[in-house]
Structure formats: structure tokens, C-alpha cells
JSON list of C-alpha atoms in Angstrom, two decimals:
[
{"chain": "A", "resi": 24, "resn": "UNK", "atom": "CA", "xyz": [-49.20, 69.55, 133.96]},
{"chain": "A", "resi": 25, "resn": "UNK", "atom": "CA", "xyz": [-50.43, 69.12, 130.02]},
{"chain": "A", "resi": 26, "resn": "UNK", "atom": "CA", "xyz": [-49.26, 66.64, 127.55]},
{"chain": "A", "resi": 27, "resn": "UNK", "atom": "CA", "xyz": [-47.51, 69.33, 125.94]},
{"chain": "A", "resi": 28, "resn": "UNK", "atom": "CA", "xyz": [-45.26, 70.19, 129.43]},
{"chain": "A", "resi": 29, "resn": "UNK", "atom": "CA", "xyz": [-44.56, 66.98, 129.45]},
{"chain": "A", "resi": 30, "resn": "UNK", "atom": "CA", "xyz": [-43.18, 66.88, 125.73]},
{"chain": "A", "resi": 31, "resn": "UNK", "atom": "CA", "xyz": [-41.17, 69.92, 127.49]},
{"chain": "A", "resi": 32, "resn": "UNK", "atom": "CA", "xyz": [-39.75, 67.51, 129.80]},
{"chain": "A", "resi": 33, "resn": "UNK", "atom": "CA", "xyz": [-38.44, 64.88, 128.12]},
{"chain": "A", "resi": 34, "resn": "UNK", "atom": "CA", "xyz": [-36.71, 66.86, 125.73]},
{"chain": "A", "resi": 35, "resn": "UNK", "atom": "CA", "xyz": [-35.16, 69.07, 128.39]},
{"chain": "A", "resi": 36, "resn": "UNK", "atom": "CA", "xyz": [-34.20, 65.78, 130.31]},
{"chain": "A", "resi": 37, "resn": "UNK", "atom": "CA", "xyz": [-32.89, 64.25, 126.62]},
{"chain": "A", "resi": 38, "resn": "UNK", "atom": "CA", "xyz": [-30.87, 67.59, 126.66]},
{"chain": "A", "resi": 39, "resn": "UNK", "atom": "CA", "xyz": [-28.86, 66.84, 129.50]},
{"chain": "A", "resi": 40, "resn": "UNK", "atom": "CA", "xyz": [-28.47, 63.12, 128.98]},
{"chain": "A", "resi": 41, "resn": "UNK", "atom": "CA", "xyz": [-27.07, 63.66, 125.51]},
{"chain": "A", "resi": 42, "resn": "UNK", "atom": "CA", "xyz": [-24.80, 66.71, 126.20]},
{"chain": "A", "resi": 43, "resn": "UNK", "atom": "CA", "xyz": [-21.80, 65.18, 125.11]},
{"chain": "A", "resi": 44, "resn": "UNK", "atom": "CA", "xyz": [-23.05, 63.24, 121.99]},
{"chain": "A", "resi": 45, "resn": "UNK", "atom": "CA", "xyz": [-21.24, 62.93, 118.95]},
{"chain": "A", "resi": 46, "resn": "UNK", "atom": "CA", "xyz": [-20.97, 62.10, 115.57]},
{"chain": "A", "resi": 47, "resn": "UNK", "atom": "CA", "xyz": [-18.36, 59.68, 115.22]},
{"chain": "A", "resi": 48, "resn": "UNK", "atom": "CA", "xyz": [-17.87, 60.21, 111.55]},
{"chain": "A", "resi": 49, "resn": "UNK", "atom": "CA", "xyz": [-15.03, 62.74, 111.54]},
{"chain": "A", "resi": 50, "resn": "UNK", "atom": "CA", "xyz": [-16.31, 63.87, 108.59]},
{"chain": "A", "resi": 51, "resn": "UNK", "atom": "CA", "xyz": [-19.06, 65.97, 110.52]},
{"chain": "A", "resi": 52, "resn": "UNK", "atom": "CA", "xyz": [-16.87, 66.64, 113.97]},
{"chain": "A", "resi": 53, "resn": "UNK", "atom": "CA", "xyz": [-18.31, 69.26, 115.53]},
{"chain": "A", "resi": 54, "resn": "UNK", "atom": "CA", "xyz": [-21.87, 69.04, 114.48]},
{"chain": "A", "resi": 55, "resn": "UNK", "atom": "CA", "xyz": [-23.78, 69.52, 117.94]},
{"chain": "A", "resi": 56, "resn": "UNK", "atom": "CA", "xyz": [-26.95, 67.56, 118.40]},
{"chain": "A", "resi": 57, "resn": "UNK", "atom": "CA", "xyz": [-30.24, 69.60, 117.70]},
{"chain": "A", "resi": 58, "resn": "UNK", "atom": "CA", "xyz": [-32.46, 69.31, 120.28]},
{"chain": "A", "resi": 59, "resn": "UNK", "atom": "CA", "xyz": [-36.22, 70.24, 120.30]},
{"chain": "A", "resi": 60, "resn": "UNK", "atom": "CA", "xyz": [-39.75, 69.73, 121.21]},
{"chain": "A", "resi": 61, "resn": "UNK", "atom": "CA", "xyz": [-42.43, 69.68, 118.42]},
{"chain": "A", "resi": 62, "resn": "UNK", "atom": "CA", "xyz": [-40.64, 69.80, 115.30]},
{"chain": "A", "resi": 63, "resn": "UNK", "atom": "CA", "xyz": [-37.61, 70.39, 113.27]},
{"chain": "A", "resi": 64, "resn": "UNK", "atom": "CA", "xyz": [-36.74, 74.12, 111.73]},
{"chain": "A", "resi": 65, "resn": "UNK", "atom": "CA", "xyz": [-38.04, 74.33, 108.31]},
{"chain": "A", "resi": 66, "resn": "UNK", "atom": "CA", "xyz": [-34.93, 73.08, 105.69]},
{"chain": "A", "resi": 67, "resn": "UNK", "atom": "CA", "xyz": [-35.30, 74.92, 102.49]},
{"chain": "A", "resi": 68, "resn": "UNK", "atom": "CA", "xyz": [-32.12, 74.29, 101.42]},
{"chain": "A", "resi": 69, "resn": "UNK", "atom": "CA", "xyz": [-29.51, 71.32, 101.33]},
{"chain": "A", "resi": 70, "resn": "UNK", "atom": "CA", "xyz": [-28.01, 73.27, 103.72]},
{"chain": "A", "resi": 71, "resn": "UNK", "atom": "CA", "xyz": [-30.41, 73.96, 106.24]},
{"chain": "A", "resi": 72, "resn": "UNK", "atom": "CA", "xyz": [-30.97, 70.32, 105.62]},
{"chain": "A", "resi": 73, "resn": "UNK", "atom": "CA", "xyz": [-27.44, 69.55, 106.91]},
{"chain": "A", "resi": 74, "resn": "UNK", "atom": "CA", "xyz": [-27.85, 72.16, 110.22]},
{"chain": "A", "resi": 75, "resn": "UNK", "atom": "CA", "xyz": [-31.17, 69.66, 110.71]},
{"chain": "A", "resi": 76, "resn": "UNK", "atom": "CA", "xyz": [-28.50, 66.89, 111.60]},
{"chain": "A", "resi": 77, "resn": "UNK", "atom": "CA", "xyz": [-27.63, 65.13, 114.13]},
{"chain": "A", "resi": 78, "resn": "UNK", "atom": "CA", "xyz": [-31.07, 65.85, 116.31]},
{"chain": "A", "resi": 79, "resn": "UNK", "atom": "CA", "xyz": [-33.75, 65.03, 119.04]},
{"chain": "A", "resi": 80, "resn": "UNK", "atom": "CA", "xyz": [-36.91, 66.13, 118.47]},
{"chain": "A", "resi": 81, "resn": "UNK", "atom": "CA", "xyz": [-40.05, 65.18, 121.53]},
{"chain": "A", "resi": 82, "resn": "UNK", "atom": "CA", "xyz": [-43.49, 65.61, 119.75]},
{"chain": "A", "resi": 83, "resn": "UNK", "atom": "CA", "xyz": [-46.58, 64.95, 121.61]},
{"chain": "A", "resi": 84, "resn": "UNK", "atom": "CA", "xyz": [-48.66, 62.11, 119.47]},
{"chain": "A", "resi": 85, "resn": "UNK", "atom": "CA", "xyz": [-51.82, 62.11, 120.85]},
{"chain": "A", "resi": 86, "resn": "UNK", "atom": "CA", "xyz": [-53.87, 61.77, 124.27]},
{"chain": "A", "resi": 87, "resn": "UNK", "atom": "CA", "xyz": [-56.50, 59.38, 125.56]},
{"chain": "A", "resi": 88, "resn": "UNK", "atom": "CA", "xyz": [-58.67, 59.56, 128.10]},
{"chain": "A", "resi": 89, "resn": "UNK", "atom": "CA", "xyz": [-61.71, 56.95, 128.47]},
{"chain": "A", "resi": 90, "resn": "UNK", "atom": "CA", "xyz": [-65.20, 56.93, 131.25]},
{"chain": "A", "resi": 91, "resn": "UNK", "atom": "CA", "xyz": [-63.53, 54.84, 133.97]},
{"chain": "A", "resi": 92, "resn": "UNK", "atom": "CA", "xyz": [-60.17, 57.08, 134.28]},
{"chain": "A", "resi": 93, "resn": "UNK", "atom": "CA", "xyz": [-62.10, 60.47, 133.98]},
{"chain": "A", "resi": 94, "resn": "UNK", "atom": "CA", "xyz": [-62.83, 60.62, 137.05]},
{"chain": "A", "resi": 95, "resn": "UNK", "atom": "CA", "xyz": [-59.45, 60.17, 138.20]},
{"chain": "A", "resi": 96, "resn": "UNK", "atom": "CA", "xyz": [-58.41, 62.67, 135.58]},
{"chain": "A", "resi": 97, "resn": "UNK", "atom": "CA", "xyz": [-56.16, 59.95, 134.59]},
{"chain": "A", "resi": 98, "resn": "UNK", "atom": "CA", "xyz": [-55.43, 59.37, 130.69]},
{"chain": "A", "resi": 99, "resn": "UNK", "atom": "CA", "xyz": [-52.74, 57.80, 128.67]},
{"chain": "A", "resi": 100, "resn": "UNK", "atom": "CA", "xyz": [-50.41, 59.89, 126.67]},
{"chain": "A", "resi": 101, "resn": "UNK", "atom": "CA", "xyz": [-48.37, 58.80, 123.77]},
{"chain": "A", "resi": 102, "resn": "UNK", "atom": "CA", "xyz": [-44.85, 61.11, 123.11]},
{"chain": "A", "resi": 103, "resn": "UNK", "atom": "CA", "xyz": [-42.46, 60.26, 120.01]},
{"chain": "A", "resi": 104, "resn": "UNK", "atom": "CA", "xyz": [-38.56, 61.17, 120.54]},
{"chain": "A", "resi": 105, "resn": "UNK", "atom": "CA", "xyz": [-37.43, 61.59, 116.68]},
{"chain": "A", "resi": 106, "resn": "UNK", "atom": "CA", "xyz": [-33.49, 60.91, 116.62]},
{"chain": "A", "resi": 107, "resn": "UNK", "atom": "CA", "xyz": [-31.53, 61.69, 112.82]},
{"chain": "A", "resi": 108, "resn": "UNK", "atom": "CA", "xyz": [-27.83, 60.66, 113.22]},
{"chain": "A", "resi": 109, "resn": "UNK", "atom": "CA", "xyz": [-25.17, 61.24, 110.01]},
{"chain": "A", "resi": 110, "resn": "UNK", "atom": "CA", "xyz": [-22.80, 59.03, 108.98]},
{"chain": "A", "resi": 111, "resn": "UNK", "atom": "CA", "xyz": [-20.94, 58.03, 105.71]},
{"chain": "A", "resi": 112, "resn": "UNK", "atom": "CA", "xyz": [-19.57, 54.69, 106.57]},
{"chain": "A", "resi": 113, "resn": "UNK", "atom": "CA", "xyz": [-21.52, 52.31, 103.91]},
{"chain": "A", "resi": 114, "resn": "UNK", "atom": "CA", "xyz": [-20.88, 49.36, 106.11]},
{"chain": "A", "resi": 115, "resn": "UNK", "atom": "CA", "xyz": [-21.00, 50.30, 109.71]},
{"chain": "A", "resi": 116, "resn": "UNK", "atom": "CA", "xyz": [-23.21, 53.59, 109.49]},
{"chain": "A", "resi": 117, "resn": "UNK", "atom": "CA", "xyz": [-26.64, 51.91, 110.78]},
{"chain": "A", "resi": 118, "resn": "UNK", "atom": "CA", "xyz": [-25.06, 51.44, 114.27]},
{"chain": "A", "resi": 119, "resn": "UNK", "atom": "CA", "xyz": [-24.83, 55.12, 114.96]},
{"chain": "A", "resi": 120, "resn": "UNK", "atom": "CA", "xyz": [-28.95, 55.31, 114.36]},
{"chain": "A", "resi": 121, "resn": "UNK", "atom": "CA", "xyz": [-29.62, 51.76, 116.87]},
{"chain": "A", "resi": 122, "resn": "UNK", "atom": "CA", "xyz": [-26.72, 53.15, 119.39]},
{"chain": "A", "resi": 123, "resn": "UNK", "atom": "CA", "xyz": [-28.32, 56.63, 119.38]},
{"chain": "A", "resi": 124, "resn": "UNK", "atom": "CA", "xyz": [-32.04, 54.73, 120.13]},
{"chain": "A", "resi": 125, "resn": "UNK", "atom": "CA", "xyz": [-31.14, 52.33, 122.58]},
{"chain": "A", "resi": 126, "resn": "UNK", "atom": "CA", "xyz": [-28.95, 55.23, 125.01]},
{"chain": "A", "resi": 127, "resn": "UNK", "atom": "CA", "xyz": [-32.22, 57.17, 125.10]},
{"chain": "A", "resi": 128, "resn": "UNK", "atom": "CA", "xyz": [-34.60, 54.75, 125.72]},
{"chain": "A", "resi": 129, "resn": "UNK", "atom": "CA", "xyz": [-32.20, 53.22, 128.34]},
{"chain": "A", "resi": 130, "resn": "UNK", "atom": "CA", "xyz": [-32.45, 57.48, 129.41]},
{"chain": "A", "resi": 131, "resn": "UNK", "atom": "CA", "xyz": [-36.12, 57.20, 129.78]},
{"chain": "A", "resi": 132, "resn": "UNK", "atom": "CA", "xyz": [-36.31, 53.76, 131.61]},
{"chain": "A", "resi": 133, "resn": "UNK", "atom": "CA", "xyz": [-34.31, 55.14, 134.04]},
{"chain": "A", "resi": 134, "resn": "UNK", "atom": "CA", "xyz": [-36.73, 58.32, 134.29]},
{"chain": "A", "resi": 135, "resn": "UNK", "atom": "CA", "xyz": [-40.01, 57.14, 134.65]},
{"chain": "A", "resi": 136, "resn": "UNK", "atom": "CA", "xyz": [-42.17, 59.55, 135.81]},
{"chain": "A", "resi": 137, "resn": "UNK", "atom": "CA", "xyz": [-42.64, 63.34, 134.59]},
{"chain": "A", "resi": 138, "resn": "UNK", "atom": "CA", "xyz": [-44.58, 65.77, 136.78]},
{"chain": "A", "resi": 139, "resn": "UNK", "atom": "CA", "xyz": [-47.90, 63.51, 136.83]},
{"chain": "A", "resi": 140, "resn": "UNK", "atom": "CA", "xyz": [-47.34, 61.41, 133.91]},
{"chain": "A", "resi": 141, "resn": "UNK", "atom": "CA", "xyz": [-45.75, 58.25, 134.30]},
{"chain": "A", "resi": 142, "resn": "UNK", "atom": "CA", "xyz": [-44.28, 55.80, 131.66]},
{"chain": "A", "resi": 143, "resn": "UNK", "atom": "CA", "xyz": [-46.76, 52.90, 131.35]},
{"chain": "A", "resi": 144, "resn": "UNK", "atom": "CA", "xyz": [-44.77, 49.66, 131.59]},
{"chain": "A", "resi": 145, "resn": "UNK", "atom": "CA", "xyz": [-47.60, 47.12, 131.68]},
{"chain": "A", "resi": 146, "resn": "UNK", "atom": "CA", "xyz": [-46.85, 44.54, 129.57]},
{"chain": "A", "resi": 147, "resn": "UNK", "atom": "CA", "xyz": [-50.15, 44.63, 127.51]},
{"chain": "A", "resi": 148, "resn": "UNK", "atom": "CA", "xyz": [-49.20, 48.68, 126.70]},
{"chain": "A", "resi": 149, "resn": "UNK", "atom": "CA", "xyz": [-46.12, 48.45, 125.36]},
{"chain": "A", "resi": 150, "resn": "UNK", "atom": "CA", "xyz": [-44.02, 51.36, 127.68]},
{"chain": "A", "resi": 151, "resn": "UNK", "atom": "CA", "xyz": [-41.83, 51.75, 124.70]},
{"chain": "A", "resi": 152, "resn": "UNK", "atom": "CA", "xyz": [-41.51, 50.54, 120.94]},
{"chain": "A", "resi": 153, "resn": "UNK", "atom": "CA", "xyz": [-38.50, 51.24, 119.19]},
{"chain": "A", "resi": 154, "resn": "UNK", "atom": "CA", "xyz": [-38.87, 51.75, 114.72]},
{"chain": "A", "resi": 155, "resn": "UNK", "atom": "CA", "xyz": [-35.64, 52.47, 112.29]},
{"chain": "A", "resi": 156, "resn": "UNK", "atom": "CA", "xyz": [-37.39, 52.36, 109.25]},
{"chain": "A", "resi": 157, "resn": "UNK", "atom": "CA", "xyz": [-36.29, 50.27, 106.08]},
{"chain": "A", "resi": 158, "resn": "UNK", "atom": "CA", "xyz": [-35.59, 53.40, 104.05]},
{"chain": "A", "resi": 159, "resn": "UNK", "atom": "CA", "xyz": [-33.33, 55.46, 105.09]},
{"chain": "A", "resi": 160, "resn": "UNK", "atom": "CA", "xyz": [-32.28, 59.04, 103.44]},
{"chain": "A", "resi": 161, "resn": "UNK", "atom": "CA", "xyz": [-28.35, 57.91, 103.51]},
{"chain": "A", "resi": 162, "resn": "UNK", "atom": "CA", "xyz": [-25.78, 59.49, 105.03]},
{"chain": "A", "resi": 163, "resn": "UNK", "atom": "CA", "xyz": [-28.39, 60.48, 107.07]},
{"chain": "A", "resi": 164, "resn": "UNK", "atom": "CA", "xyz": [-30.39, 57.84, 109.23]},
{"chain": "A", "resi": 165, "resn": "UNK", "atom": "CA", "xyz": [-33.46, 58.23, 111.32]},
{"chain": "A", "resi": 166, "resn": "UNK", "atom": "CA", "xyz": [-35.90, 56.18, 114.32]},
{"chain": "A", "resi": 167, "resn": "UNK", "atom": "CA", "xyz": [-37.73, 56.61, 116.63]},
{"chain": "A", "resi": 168, "resn": "UNK", "atom": "CA", "xyz": [-39.34, 55.72, 119.91]},
{"chain": "A", "resi": 169, "resn": "UNK", "atom": "CA", "xyz": [-42.99, 55.75, 120.94]},
{"chain": "A", "resi": 170, "resn": "UNK", "atom": "CA", "xyz": [-43.67, 55.95, 124.48]},
{"chain": "A", "resi": 171, "resn": "UNK", "atom": "CA", "xyz": [-46.29, 55.63, 126.70]},
{"chain": "A", "resi": 172, "resn": "UNK", "atom": "CA", "xyz": [-47.21, 57.21, 129.81]}
]
């Protein structure tokens, strides 16, 4: 299994786990979660942008191998899982992205191995990092989880 295969396997797994996901804002009811690996489709218009939300995108970020591990065929892979939601509620819209990140963190912690890749759980190496950027393209909300295998 290659690093890209790992990203695809994670995307497939999270797609299954999120099959019943829906946006809480009734204004956006019926918009299905777009789950893919790599990149979102290019948005050339506001209509295209709307089609990209909500989303979950799994992307290979980097792979590191070092001398002592080369003989064992092991390395460290960083996968980033991007999330995007949309909600017009001015007071509670941030809860949607937080909930989505938290649920998917739990899904990733429950399945710690994909093929020959195992989730790194050493306290020094940070198995999962969750980020919600300060600046947000409201009413869309974005965040991501970095996962290390």
C-alpha cells in the first residue's frame, strides 16, 4: 500500500462513516456531503462553490523516511483531512464544524490501521492535530485534522 492508497482508504472509510451526515441549517437541507481524496473540484462560480459544501477531503501531505527505518520499510506519513460546513446561524454556526471534526476524530481513533499503516500514538509524535482557523469564509466553516501513520 502506498501513501496515496492510504489516503484513498481513509476517504472510503470516512465516506461510509459519514453516510448519514446532514447540515443542521434547514436552508441547506438536502446538500449531500462531498467526500473525496486529493482536491475539491475547482469552483469557477458561486454556484460551483455552493456545490463544494459540505465537504470532507483526504489529502496526502508528506512522507518521511529516515536511515534507521529504511531497512524495516517503515516511514511516517502525514494525512490531512479537510472539512467544510455551511450554516447561517450567527451565534451557533461554529458548532457544526466543531462537531464534524470531533466525530471524525473519533472515527479515526477507532480504526487505527489501514493496510500496513498504523496510527502513530506516541505522545511525542501527536497522532491527531485538529485545527479550526481563526479566519473563516462565513457562512462556510472550515477546519482540518492532521493524522500521522
